[in-house]
Short mmCIF file of C-alpha atoms and ligand atoms in Angstrom, two decimals:
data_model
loop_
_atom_site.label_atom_id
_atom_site.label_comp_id
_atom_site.label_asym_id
_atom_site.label_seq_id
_atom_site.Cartn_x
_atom_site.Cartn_y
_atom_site.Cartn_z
CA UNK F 4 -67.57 -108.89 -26.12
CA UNK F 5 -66.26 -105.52 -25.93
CA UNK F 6 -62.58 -107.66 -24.10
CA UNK F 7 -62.77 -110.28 -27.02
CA UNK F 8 -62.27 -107.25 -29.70
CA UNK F 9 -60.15 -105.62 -27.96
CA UNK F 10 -57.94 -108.86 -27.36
CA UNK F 11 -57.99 -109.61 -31.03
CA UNK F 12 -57.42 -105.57 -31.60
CA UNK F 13 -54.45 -105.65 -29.87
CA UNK F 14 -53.33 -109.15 -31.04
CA UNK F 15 -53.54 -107.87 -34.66
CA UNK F 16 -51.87 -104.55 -33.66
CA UNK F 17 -48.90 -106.12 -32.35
CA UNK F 18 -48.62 -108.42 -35.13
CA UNK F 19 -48.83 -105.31 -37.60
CA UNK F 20 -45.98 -103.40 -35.35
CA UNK F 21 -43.74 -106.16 -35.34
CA UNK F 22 -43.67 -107.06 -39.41
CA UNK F 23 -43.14 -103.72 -39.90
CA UNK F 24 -40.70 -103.21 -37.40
CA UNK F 25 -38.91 -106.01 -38.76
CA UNK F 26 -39.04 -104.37 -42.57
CA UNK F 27 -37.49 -101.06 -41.36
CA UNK F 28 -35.37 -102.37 -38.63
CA UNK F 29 -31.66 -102.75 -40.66
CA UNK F 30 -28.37 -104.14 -39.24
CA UNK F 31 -27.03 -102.23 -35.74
CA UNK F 32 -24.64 -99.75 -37.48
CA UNK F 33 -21.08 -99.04 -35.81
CA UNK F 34 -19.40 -96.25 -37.41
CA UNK F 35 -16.06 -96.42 -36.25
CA UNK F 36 -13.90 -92.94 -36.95
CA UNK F 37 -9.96 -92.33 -36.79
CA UNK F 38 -7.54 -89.94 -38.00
CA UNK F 39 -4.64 -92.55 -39.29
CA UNK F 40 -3.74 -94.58 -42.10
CA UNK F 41 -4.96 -98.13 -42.92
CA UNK F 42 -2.02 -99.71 -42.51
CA UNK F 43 -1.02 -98.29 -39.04
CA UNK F 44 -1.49 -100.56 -35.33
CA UNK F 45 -4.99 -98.68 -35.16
CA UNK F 46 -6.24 -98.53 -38.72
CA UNK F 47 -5.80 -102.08 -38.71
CA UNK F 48 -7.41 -102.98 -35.11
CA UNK F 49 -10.27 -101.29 -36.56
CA UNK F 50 -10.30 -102.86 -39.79
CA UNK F 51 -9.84 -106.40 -38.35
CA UNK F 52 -13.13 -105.42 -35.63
CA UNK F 53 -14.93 -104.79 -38.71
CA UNK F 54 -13.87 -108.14 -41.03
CA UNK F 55 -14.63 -110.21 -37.46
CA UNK F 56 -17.84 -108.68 -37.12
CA UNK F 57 -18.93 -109.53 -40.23
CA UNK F 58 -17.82 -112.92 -40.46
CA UNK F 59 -19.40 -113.87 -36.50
CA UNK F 60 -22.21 -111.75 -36.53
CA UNK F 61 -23.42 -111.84 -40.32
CA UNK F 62 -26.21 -108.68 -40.86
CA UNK F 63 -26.75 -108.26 -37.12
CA UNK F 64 -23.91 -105.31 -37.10
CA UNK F 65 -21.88 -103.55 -39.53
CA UNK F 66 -18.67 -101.70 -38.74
CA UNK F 67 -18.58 -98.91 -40.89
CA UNK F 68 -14.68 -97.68 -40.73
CA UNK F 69 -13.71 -94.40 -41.58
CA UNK F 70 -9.55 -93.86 -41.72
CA UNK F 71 -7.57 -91.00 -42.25
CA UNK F 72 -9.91 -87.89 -40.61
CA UNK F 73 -12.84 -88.54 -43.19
CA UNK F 74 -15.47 -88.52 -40.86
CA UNK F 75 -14.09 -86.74 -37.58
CA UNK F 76 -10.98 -85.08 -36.70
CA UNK F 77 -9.93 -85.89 -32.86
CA UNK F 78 -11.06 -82.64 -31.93
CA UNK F 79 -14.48 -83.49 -32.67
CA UNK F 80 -15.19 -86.66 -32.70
CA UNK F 81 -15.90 -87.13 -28.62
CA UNK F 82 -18.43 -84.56 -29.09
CA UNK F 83 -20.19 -86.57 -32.44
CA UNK F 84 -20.02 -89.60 -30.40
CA UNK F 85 -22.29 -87.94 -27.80
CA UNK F 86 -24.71 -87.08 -30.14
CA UNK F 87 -25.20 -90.41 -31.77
CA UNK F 88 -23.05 -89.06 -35.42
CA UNK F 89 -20.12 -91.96 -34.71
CA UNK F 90 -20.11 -94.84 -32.10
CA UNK F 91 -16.61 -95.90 -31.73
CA UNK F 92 -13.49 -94.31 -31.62
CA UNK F 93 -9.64 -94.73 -31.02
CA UNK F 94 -8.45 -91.09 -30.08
CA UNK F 95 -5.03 -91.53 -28.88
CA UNK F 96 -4.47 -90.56 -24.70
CA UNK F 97 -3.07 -87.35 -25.19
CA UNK F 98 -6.71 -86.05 -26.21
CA UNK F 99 -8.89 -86.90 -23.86
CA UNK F 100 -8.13 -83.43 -21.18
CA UNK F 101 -11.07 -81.98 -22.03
CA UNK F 102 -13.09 -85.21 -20.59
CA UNK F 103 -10.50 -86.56 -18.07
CA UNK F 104 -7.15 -85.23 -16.54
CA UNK F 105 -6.66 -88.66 -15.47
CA UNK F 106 -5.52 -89.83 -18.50
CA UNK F 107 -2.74 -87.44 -18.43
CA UNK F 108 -0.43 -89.75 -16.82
CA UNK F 109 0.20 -91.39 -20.11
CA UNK F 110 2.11 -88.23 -21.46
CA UNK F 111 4.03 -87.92 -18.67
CA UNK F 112 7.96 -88.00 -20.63
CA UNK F 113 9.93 -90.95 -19.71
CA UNK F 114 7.27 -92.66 -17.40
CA UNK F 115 7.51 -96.01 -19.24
CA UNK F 116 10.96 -97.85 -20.42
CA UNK F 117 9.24 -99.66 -22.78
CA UNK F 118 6.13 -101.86 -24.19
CA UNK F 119 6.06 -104.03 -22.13
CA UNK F 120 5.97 -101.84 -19.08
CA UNK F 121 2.64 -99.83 -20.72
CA UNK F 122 1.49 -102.75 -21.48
CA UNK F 123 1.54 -104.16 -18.00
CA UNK F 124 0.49 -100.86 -16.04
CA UNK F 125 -2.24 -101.10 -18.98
CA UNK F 126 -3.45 -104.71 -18.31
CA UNK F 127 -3.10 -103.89 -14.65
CA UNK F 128 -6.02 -103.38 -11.74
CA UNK F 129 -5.11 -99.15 -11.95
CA UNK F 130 -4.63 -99.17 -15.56
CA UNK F 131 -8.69 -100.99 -15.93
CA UNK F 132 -10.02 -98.21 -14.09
CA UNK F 133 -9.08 -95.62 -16.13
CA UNK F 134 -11.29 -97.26 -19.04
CA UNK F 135 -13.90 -95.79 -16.24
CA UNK F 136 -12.27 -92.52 -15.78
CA UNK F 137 -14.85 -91.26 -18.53
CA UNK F 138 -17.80 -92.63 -17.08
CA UNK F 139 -19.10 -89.07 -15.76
CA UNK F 140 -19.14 -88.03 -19.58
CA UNK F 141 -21.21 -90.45 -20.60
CA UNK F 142 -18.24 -91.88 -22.41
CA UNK F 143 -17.01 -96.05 -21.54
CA UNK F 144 -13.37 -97.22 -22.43
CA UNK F 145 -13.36 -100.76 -24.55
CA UNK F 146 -9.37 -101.27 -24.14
CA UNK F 147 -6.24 -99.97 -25.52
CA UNK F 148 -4.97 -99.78 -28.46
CA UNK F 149 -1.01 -99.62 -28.50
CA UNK F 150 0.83 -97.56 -31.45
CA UNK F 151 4.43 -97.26 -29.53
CA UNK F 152 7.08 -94.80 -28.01
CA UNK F 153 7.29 -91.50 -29.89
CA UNK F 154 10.67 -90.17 -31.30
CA UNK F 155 11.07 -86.32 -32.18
CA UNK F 156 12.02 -85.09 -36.00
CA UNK F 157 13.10 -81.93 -36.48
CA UNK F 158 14.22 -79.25 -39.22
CA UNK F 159 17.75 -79.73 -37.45
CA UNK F 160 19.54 -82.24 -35.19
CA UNK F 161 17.98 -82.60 -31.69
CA UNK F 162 21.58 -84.42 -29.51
CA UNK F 163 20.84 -82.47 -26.39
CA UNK F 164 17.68 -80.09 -24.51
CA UNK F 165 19.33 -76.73 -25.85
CA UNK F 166 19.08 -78.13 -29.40
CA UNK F 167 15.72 -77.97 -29.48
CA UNK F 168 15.31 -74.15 -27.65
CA UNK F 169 13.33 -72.36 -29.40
CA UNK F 170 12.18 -74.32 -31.91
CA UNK F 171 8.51 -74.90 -33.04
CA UNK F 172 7.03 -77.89 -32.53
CA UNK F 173 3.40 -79.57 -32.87
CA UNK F 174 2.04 -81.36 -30.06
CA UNK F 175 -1.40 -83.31 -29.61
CA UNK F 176 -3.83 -81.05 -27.50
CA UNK F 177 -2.25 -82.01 -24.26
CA UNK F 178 -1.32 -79.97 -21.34
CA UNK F 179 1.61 -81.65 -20.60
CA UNK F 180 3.12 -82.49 -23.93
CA UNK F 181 3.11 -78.77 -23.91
CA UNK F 182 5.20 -78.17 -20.52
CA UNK F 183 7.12 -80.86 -22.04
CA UNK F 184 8.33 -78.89 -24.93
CA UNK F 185 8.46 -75.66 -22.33
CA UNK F 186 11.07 -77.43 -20.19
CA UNK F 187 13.54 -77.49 -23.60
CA UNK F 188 12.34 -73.96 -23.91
CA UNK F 189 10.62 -75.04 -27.28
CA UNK F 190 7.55 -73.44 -28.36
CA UNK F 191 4.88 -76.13 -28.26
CA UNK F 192 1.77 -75.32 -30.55
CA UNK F 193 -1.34 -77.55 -30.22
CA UNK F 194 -2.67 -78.82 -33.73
CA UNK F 195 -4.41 -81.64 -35.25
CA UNK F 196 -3.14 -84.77 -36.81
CA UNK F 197 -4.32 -83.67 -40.43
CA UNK F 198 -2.59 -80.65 -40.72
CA UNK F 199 0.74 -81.91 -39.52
CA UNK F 200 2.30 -82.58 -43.07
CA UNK F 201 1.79 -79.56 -44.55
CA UNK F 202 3.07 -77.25 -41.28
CA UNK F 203 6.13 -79.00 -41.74
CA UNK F 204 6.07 -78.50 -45.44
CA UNK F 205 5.46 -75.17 -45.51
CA UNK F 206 8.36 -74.52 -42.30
CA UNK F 207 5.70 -73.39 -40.56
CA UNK F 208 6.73 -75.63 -37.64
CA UNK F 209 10.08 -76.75 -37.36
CA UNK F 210 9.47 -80.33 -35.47
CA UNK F 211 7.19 -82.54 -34.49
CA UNK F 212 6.82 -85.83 -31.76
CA UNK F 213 5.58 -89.30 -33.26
CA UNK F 214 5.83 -93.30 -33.36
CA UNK F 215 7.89 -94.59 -36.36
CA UNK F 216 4.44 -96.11 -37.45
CA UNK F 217 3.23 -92.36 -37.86
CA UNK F 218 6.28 -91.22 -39.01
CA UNK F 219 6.13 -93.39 -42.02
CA UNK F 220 2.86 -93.54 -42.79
CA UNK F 221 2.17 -89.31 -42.84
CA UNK F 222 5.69 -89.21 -44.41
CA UNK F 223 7.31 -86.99 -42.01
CA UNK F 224 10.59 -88.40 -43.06
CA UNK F 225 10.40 -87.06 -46.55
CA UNK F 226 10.23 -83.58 -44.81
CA UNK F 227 11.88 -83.83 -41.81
CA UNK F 228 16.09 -84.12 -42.00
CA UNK F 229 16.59 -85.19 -38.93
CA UNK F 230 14.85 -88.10 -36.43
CA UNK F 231 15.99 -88.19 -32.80
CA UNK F 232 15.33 -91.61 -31.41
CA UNK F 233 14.11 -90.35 -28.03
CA UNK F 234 11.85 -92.70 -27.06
CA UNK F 235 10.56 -89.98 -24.65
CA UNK F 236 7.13 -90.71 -24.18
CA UNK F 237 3.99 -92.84 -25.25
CA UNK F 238 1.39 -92.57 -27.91
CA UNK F 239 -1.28 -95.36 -27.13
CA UNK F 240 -5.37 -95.18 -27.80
CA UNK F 241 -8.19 -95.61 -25.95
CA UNK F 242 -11.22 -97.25 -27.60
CA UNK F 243 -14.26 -95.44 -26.58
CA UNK F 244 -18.23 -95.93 -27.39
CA UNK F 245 -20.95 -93.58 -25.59
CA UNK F 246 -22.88 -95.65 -22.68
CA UNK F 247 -26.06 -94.58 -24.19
CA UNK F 248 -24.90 -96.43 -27.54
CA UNK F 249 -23.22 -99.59 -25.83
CA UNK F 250 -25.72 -99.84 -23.02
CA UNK F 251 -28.96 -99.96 -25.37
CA UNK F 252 -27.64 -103.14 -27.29
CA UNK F 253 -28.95 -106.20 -25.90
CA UNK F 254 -26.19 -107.75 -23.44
CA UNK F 255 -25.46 -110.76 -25.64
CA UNK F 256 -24.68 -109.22 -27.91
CA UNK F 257 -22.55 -106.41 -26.59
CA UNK F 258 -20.67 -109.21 -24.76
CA UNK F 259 -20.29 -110.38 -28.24
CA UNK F 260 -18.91 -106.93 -29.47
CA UNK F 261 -16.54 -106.94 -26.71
CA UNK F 262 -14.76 -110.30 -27.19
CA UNK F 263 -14.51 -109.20 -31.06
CA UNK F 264 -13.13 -106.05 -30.29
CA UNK F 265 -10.46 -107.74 -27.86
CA UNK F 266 -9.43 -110.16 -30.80
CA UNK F 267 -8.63 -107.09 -33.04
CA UNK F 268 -7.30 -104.75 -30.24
CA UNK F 269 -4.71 -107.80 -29.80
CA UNK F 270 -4.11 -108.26 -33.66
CA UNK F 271 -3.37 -104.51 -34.17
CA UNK F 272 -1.19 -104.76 -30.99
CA UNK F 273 1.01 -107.01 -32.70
CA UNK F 274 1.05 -104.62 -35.71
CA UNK F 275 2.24 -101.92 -33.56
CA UNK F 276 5.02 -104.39 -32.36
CA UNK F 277 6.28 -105.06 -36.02
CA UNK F 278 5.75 -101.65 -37.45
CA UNK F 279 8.06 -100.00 -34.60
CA UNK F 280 10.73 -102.01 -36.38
CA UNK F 281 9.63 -102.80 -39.60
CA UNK F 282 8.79 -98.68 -40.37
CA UNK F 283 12.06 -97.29 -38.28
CA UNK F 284 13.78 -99.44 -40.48
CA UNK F 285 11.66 -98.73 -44.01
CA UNK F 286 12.17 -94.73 -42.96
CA UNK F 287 16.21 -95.38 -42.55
CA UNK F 288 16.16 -97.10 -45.94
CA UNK F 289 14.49 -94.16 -47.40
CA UNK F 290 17.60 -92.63 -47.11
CA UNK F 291 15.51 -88.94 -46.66
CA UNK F 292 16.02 -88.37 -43.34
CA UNK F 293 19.20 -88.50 -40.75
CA UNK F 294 18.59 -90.61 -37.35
CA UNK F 295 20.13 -89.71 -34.91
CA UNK F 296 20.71 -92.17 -31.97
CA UNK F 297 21.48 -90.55 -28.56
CA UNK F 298 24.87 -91.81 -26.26
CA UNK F 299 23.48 -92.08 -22.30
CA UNK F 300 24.66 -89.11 -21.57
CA UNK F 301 22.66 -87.13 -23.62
CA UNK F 302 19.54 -89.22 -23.03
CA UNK F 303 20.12 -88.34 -19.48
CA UNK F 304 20.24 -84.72 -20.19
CA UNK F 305 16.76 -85.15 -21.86
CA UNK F 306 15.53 -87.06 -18.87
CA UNK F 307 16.66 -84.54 -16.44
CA UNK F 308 15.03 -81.20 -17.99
CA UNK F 309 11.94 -83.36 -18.73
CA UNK F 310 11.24 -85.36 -15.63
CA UNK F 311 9.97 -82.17 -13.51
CA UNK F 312 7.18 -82.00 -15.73
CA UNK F 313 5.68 -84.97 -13.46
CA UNK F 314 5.63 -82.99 -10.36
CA UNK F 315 3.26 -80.17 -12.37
CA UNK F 316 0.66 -82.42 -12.73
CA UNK F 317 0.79 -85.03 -9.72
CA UNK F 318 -2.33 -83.20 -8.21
CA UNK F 319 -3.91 -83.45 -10.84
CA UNK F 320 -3.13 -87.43 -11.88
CA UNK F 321 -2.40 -88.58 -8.74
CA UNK F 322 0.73 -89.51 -6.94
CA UNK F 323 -0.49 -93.31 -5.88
CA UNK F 324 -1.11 -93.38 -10.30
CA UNK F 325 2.02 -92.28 -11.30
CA UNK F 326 4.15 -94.79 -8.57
CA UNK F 327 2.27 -97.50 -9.83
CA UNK F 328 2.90 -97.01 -13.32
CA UNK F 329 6.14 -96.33 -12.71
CA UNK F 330 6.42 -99.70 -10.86
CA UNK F 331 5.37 -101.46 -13.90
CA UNK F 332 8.81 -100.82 -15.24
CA UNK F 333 10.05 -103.52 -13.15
CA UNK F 334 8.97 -106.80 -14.61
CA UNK F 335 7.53 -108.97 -11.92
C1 LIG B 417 -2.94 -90.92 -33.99
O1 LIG B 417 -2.01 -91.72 -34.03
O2 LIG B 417 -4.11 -91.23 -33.86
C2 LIG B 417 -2.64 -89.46 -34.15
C3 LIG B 417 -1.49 -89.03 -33.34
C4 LIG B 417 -1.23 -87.56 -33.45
O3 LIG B 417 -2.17 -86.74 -33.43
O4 LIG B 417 -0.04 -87.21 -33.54
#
């Protein structure tokens, strides 16, 4: 007797916990946070995650996107993601020190020639495993997000290294986009993406280091009389979630997640592609700013005061890393 009520207790029990689980239990929220425009390689990736999410995986999950530093600046937006405030973000390489000194090796100046080089070191076995390198953190990379190669503008013409001595100029929080700066004897100052604009405004810095996707979106050009197309170094993203977040959802369904996320990581990809002509060419148009275009020669003076940087940190990257990234400069 006393097993039969029980049975039925618990029966009834269960029954009760699951209606009213399934009355509270809403849609699996992603709250995806990023510091650029809409209309930039990343806004859009994350934009296009969100439409294809909603379209293949109706109430399940929404994608709640928020652009343009609303939610989290870069600075803090690892740490919200540990706590649960914000499960996916896009912070671009150069800010992940704090969490990884692996990922240095994408600042390293003229590493890659182009694209397609990043993109194969990238899609190769040594670029996978650093979407692991922040695994100790509690911290998982989804894939990469390309934006492009990053050009310098300046409150005067940058031709050669001693044109830029001592100037100052704003730099990601990286430790080597700051020797980077050293090596011109420029005075590198470490600030975030949303105060950029107005330190050039106000002359408080005289330069800066960006993608022409960035530079036309923020509007440096308007402020900035002179762009140097260096094409000195790389400003990519990595797509990160916590591993408590993405390993609690059921493995369907993050498998599901994942091939979305791949789909708009591609489509914003292509973006980046486009934009590094489309906004080089819309910022030329604008007729606000000078580019300057560098001969070989003084290129190679850039390369040469630059390219010791790489030695400063091959302890800390590794030297195996940085040969086989630099190997993905040859096409195979
Ligand atoms: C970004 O593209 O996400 C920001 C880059 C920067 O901080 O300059």
């Amino acid at each position: 007797m006393f097993k039969k009520v029980s049975k039925a207790f618990l029966a009834t029990a269960v029954t009760m916990a699951l209606v009213a689980g399934s009355a509270v239990a809403g849609p699996i929220v992603i709250k995806f946070s990023h510091v650029v425009a809409e209309n930039t390689p990343k806004g859009l990736a994350a934009n296009k995650f969100r439409d294809l999410v909603k379209e293949k995986l109706g109430d399940k999950v929404v994608v709640e996107v928020y652009p343009s530093s609303q939610l989290f600046g870069d600075d803090k937006v690892l740490q919200a993601m540990l706590l649960g405030d914000v499960q996916m973000a896009a912070p671009a390489l150069s800010k992940f020190s704090r969490y990884t000194k692996q990922l240095q090796i994408f600042d390293l100046p003229f590493l890659f020639k182009d694209m397609e080089a990043v993109d194969r070191f990238q899609q190769g076995a040594d670029g996978q495993k650093l979407l692991n390198s922040l695994s100790k953190k509690g911290l998982i990379g989804l894939g990469y997000i390309h934006n492009g190669l990053k050009q310098l503008s300046a409150s005067k013409p940058l031709r050669v290294p001693a044109d830029a001595n001592g100037l100052k100029f704003r730099i990601m929080a990286s430790d080597v986009l700051a020797k980077q700066f050293e090596a011109v004897d420029a005075v590198p100052l470490k600030k975030p993406f949303s105060e950029v604009f107005i330190l050039l405004q106000t002359k408080a810095i005289d330069g800066q280091e960006n993608t022409w996707s960035n530079i036309y979106s923020q509007k440096y050009y308007e402020i900035q009389p002179y762009i140097t197309e260096s094409n000195h170094g790389l400003l990519d993203y990595m797509v990160v979630t916590s591993a408590k977040f993405w390993n609690g959802l059921p493995e369907d369904l993050r498998t599901e997640l994942k091939t979305l996320l791949d789909e708009a990581i591609a489509y914003g990809n292509k973006a980046a592609y486009e934009k590094s002509v489309n906004d080089k060419q819309r910022v030329i148009d604008s007729k606000r700013t000078e580019l300057i275009e560098l001969t070989p020669e003084e290129r190679a003076q850039w390369v040469e005061v630059m390219k010791p940087v790489w030695k400063k940190f091959e302890k800390q990257i590794g030297k195996d890393i940085i040969d086989a990234a630099y190997n993905a400069n040859q096409a195979n």
